[in-house]
JSON list of C-alpha atoms in Angstrom, two decimals:
[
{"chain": "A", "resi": 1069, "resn": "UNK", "atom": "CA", "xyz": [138.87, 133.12, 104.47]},
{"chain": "A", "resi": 1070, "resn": "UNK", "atom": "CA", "xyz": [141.89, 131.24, 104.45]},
{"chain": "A", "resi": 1071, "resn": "UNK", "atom": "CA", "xyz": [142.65, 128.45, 101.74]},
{"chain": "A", "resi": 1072, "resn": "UNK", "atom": "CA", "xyz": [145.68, 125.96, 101.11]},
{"chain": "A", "resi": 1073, "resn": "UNK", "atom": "CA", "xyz": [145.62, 125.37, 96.85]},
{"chain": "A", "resi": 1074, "resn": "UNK", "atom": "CA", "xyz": [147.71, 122.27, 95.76]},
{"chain": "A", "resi": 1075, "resn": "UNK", "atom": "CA", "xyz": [148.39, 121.69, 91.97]},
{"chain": "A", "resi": 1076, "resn": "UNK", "atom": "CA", "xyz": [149.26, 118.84, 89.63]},
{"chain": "A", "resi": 1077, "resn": "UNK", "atom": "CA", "xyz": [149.44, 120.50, 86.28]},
{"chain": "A", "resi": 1078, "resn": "UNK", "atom": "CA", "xyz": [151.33, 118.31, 83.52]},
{"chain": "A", "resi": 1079, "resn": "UNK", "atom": "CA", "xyz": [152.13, 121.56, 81.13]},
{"chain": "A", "resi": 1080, "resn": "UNK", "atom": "CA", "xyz": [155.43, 123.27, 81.77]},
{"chain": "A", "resi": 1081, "resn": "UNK", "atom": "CA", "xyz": [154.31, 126.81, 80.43]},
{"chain": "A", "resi": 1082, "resn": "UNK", "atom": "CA", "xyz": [150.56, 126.52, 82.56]},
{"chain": "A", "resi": 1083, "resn": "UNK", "atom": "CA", "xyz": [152.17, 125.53, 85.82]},
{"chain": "A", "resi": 1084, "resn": "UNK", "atom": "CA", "xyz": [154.29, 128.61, 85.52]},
{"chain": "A", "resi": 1085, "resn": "UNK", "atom": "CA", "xyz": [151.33, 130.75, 85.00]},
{"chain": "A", "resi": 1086, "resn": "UNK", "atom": "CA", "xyz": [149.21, 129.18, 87.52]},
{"chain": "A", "resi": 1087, "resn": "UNK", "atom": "CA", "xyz": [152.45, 130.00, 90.12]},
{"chain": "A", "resi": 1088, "resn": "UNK", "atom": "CA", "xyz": [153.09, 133.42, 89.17]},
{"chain": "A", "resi": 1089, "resn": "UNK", "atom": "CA", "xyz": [148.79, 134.09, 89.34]},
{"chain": "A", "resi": 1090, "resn": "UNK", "atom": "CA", "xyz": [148.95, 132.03, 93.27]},
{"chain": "A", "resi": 1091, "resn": "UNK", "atom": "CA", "xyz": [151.89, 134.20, 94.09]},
{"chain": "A", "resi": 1092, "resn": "UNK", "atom": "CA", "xyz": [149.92, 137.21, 93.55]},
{"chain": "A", "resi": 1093, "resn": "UNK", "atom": "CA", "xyz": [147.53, 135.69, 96.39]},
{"chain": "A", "resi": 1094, "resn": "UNK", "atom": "CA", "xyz": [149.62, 134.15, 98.89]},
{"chain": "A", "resi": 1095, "resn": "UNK", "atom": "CA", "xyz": [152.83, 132.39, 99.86]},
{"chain": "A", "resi": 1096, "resn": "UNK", "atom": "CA", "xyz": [154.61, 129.10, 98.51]},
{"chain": "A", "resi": 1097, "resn": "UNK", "atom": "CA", "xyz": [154.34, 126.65, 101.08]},
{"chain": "A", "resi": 1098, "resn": "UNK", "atom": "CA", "xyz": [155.96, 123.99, 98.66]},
{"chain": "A", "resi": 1099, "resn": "UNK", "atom": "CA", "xyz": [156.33, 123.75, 94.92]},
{"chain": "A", "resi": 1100, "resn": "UNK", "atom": "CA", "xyz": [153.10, 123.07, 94.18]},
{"chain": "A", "resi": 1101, "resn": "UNK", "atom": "CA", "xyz": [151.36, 124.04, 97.07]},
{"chain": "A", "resi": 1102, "resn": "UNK", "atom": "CA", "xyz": [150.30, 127.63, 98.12]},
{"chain": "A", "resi": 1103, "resn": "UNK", "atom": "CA", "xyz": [148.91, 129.23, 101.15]},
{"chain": "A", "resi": 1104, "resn": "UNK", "atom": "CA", "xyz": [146.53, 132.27, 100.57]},
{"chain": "A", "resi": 1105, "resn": "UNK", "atom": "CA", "xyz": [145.77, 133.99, 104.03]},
{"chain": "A", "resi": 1106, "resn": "UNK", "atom": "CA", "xyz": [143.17, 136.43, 103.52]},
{"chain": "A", "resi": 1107, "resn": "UNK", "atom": "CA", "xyz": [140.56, 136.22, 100.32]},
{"chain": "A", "resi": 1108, "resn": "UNK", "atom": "CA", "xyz": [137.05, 137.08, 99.92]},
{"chain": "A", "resi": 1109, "resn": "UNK", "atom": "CA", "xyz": [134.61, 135.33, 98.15]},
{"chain": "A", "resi": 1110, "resn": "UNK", "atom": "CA", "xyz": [134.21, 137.35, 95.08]},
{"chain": "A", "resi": 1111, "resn": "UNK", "atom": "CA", "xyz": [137.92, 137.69, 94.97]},
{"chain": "A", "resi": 1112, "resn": "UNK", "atom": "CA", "xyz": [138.60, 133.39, 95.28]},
{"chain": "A", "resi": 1113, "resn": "UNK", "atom": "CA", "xyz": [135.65, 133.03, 92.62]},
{"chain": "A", "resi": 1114, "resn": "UNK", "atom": "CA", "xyz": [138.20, 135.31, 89.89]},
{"chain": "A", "resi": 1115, "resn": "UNK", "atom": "CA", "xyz": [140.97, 133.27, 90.98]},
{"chain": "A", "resi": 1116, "resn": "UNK", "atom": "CA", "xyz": [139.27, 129.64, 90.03]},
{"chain": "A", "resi": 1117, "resn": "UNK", "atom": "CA", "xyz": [137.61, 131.07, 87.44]},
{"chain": "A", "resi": 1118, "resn": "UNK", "atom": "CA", "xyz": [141.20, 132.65, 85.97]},
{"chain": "A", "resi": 1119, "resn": "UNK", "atom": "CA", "xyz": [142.49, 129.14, 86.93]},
{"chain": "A", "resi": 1120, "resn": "UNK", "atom": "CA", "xyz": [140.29, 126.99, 85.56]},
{"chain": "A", "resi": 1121, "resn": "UNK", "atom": "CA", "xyz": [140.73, 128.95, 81.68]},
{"chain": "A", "resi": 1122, "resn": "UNK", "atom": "CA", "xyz": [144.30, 127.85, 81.87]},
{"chain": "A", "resi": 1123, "resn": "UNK", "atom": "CA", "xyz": [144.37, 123.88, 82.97]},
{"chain": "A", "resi": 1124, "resn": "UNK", "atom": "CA", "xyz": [143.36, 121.14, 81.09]},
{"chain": "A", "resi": 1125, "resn": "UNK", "atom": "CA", "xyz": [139.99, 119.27, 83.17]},
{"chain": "A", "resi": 1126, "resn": "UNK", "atom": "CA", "xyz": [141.29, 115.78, 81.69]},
{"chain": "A", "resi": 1127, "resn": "UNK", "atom": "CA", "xyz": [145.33, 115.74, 82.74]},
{"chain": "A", "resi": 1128, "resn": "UNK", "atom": "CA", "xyz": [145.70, 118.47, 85.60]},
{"chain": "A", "resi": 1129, "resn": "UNK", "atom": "CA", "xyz": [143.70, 119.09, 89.06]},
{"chain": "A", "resi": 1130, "resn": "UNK", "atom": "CA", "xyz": [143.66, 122.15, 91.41]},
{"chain": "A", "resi": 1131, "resn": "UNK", "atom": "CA", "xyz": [142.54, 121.87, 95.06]},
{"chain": "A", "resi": 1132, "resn": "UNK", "atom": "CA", "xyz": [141.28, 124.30, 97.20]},
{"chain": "A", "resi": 1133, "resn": "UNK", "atom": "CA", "xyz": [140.83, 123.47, 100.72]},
{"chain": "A", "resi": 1134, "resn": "UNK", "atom": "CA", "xyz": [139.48, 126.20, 103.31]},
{"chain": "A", "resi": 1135, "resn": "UNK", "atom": "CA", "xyz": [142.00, 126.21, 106.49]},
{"chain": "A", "resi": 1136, "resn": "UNK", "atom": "CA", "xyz": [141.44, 127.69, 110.11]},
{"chain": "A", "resi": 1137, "resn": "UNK", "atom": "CA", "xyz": [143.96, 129.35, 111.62]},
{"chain": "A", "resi": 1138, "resn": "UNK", "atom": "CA", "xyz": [148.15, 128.44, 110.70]},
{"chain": "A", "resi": 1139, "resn": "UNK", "atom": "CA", "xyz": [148.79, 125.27, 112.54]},
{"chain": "A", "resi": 1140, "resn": "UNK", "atom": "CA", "xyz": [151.73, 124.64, 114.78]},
{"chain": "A", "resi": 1141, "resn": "UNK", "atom": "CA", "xyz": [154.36, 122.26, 114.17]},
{"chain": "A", "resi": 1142, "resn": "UNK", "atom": "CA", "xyz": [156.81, 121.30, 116.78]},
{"chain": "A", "resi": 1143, "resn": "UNK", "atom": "CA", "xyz": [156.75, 124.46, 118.71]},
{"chain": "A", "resi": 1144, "resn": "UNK", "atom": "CA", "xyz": [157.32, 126.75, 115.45]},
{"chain": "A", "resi": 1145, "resn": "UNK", "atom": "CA", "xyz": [154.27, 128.52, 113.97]},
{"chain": "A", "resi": 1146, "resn": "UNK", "atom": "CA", "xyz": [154.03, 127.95, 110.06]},
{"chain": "A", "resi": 1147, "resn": "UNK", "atom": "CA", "xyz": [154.47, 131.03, 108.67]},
{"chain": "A", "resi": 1148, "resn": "UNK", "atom": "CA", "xyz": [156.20, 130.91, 105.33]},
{"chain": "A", "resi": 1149, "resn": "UNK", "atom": "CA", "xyz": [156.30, 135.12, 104.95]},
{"chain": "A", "resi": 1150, "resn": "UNK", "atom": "CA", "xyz": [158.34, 136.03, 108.06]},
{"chain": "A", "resi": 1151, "resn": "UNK", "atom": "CA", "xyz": [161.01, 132.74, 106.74]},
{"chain": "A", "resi": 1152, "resn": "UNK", "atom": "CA", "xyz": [164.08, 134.45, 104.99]},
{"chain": "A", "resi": 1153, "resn": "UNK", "atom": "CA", "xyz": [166.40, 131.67, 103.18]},
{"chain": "A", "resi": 1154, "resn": "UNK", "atom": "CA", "xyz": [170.01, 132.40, 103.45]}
]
């Protein structure tokens, strides 16, 4: 499956760690917003669960949201691995 996961996390040091663990999965679409293209099941249950240990339930909230395909926008596919920023 495919999955879009947006974060607002109000802690400087858990943000961080919840980018670096996202980055291990997928591709920064913006700064708080991360495309995963390919994850099983078991695998996206050990990423919420690793997740979920380091936000706070009352101040921050992480969204998953399943996705089909990468849309297109304007002509251009979406695809944030093949962009190179010079």
């Amino acid at each position: 499956m495919k999955y879009l996961v947006a974060y607002d996390i109000s802690n400087d040091t858990v943000r961080a760690k919840v980018s670096r663990i996202l980055l291990n999965y997928g591709y920064r679409i913006q700064l708080s917003v991360f495309y995963i293209p390919e994850i099983s099941q078991a695998e996206l249950d050990v990423l919420y669960l690793r997740i979920r240990k380091l936000v706070n339930p009352k101040t921050d909230r992480v969204f998953f949201y399943p996705v089909e395909e990468i849309e297109v926008f304007e002509g251009y596919p979406l695809q944030p691995w093949e962009v190179e920023i010079v």
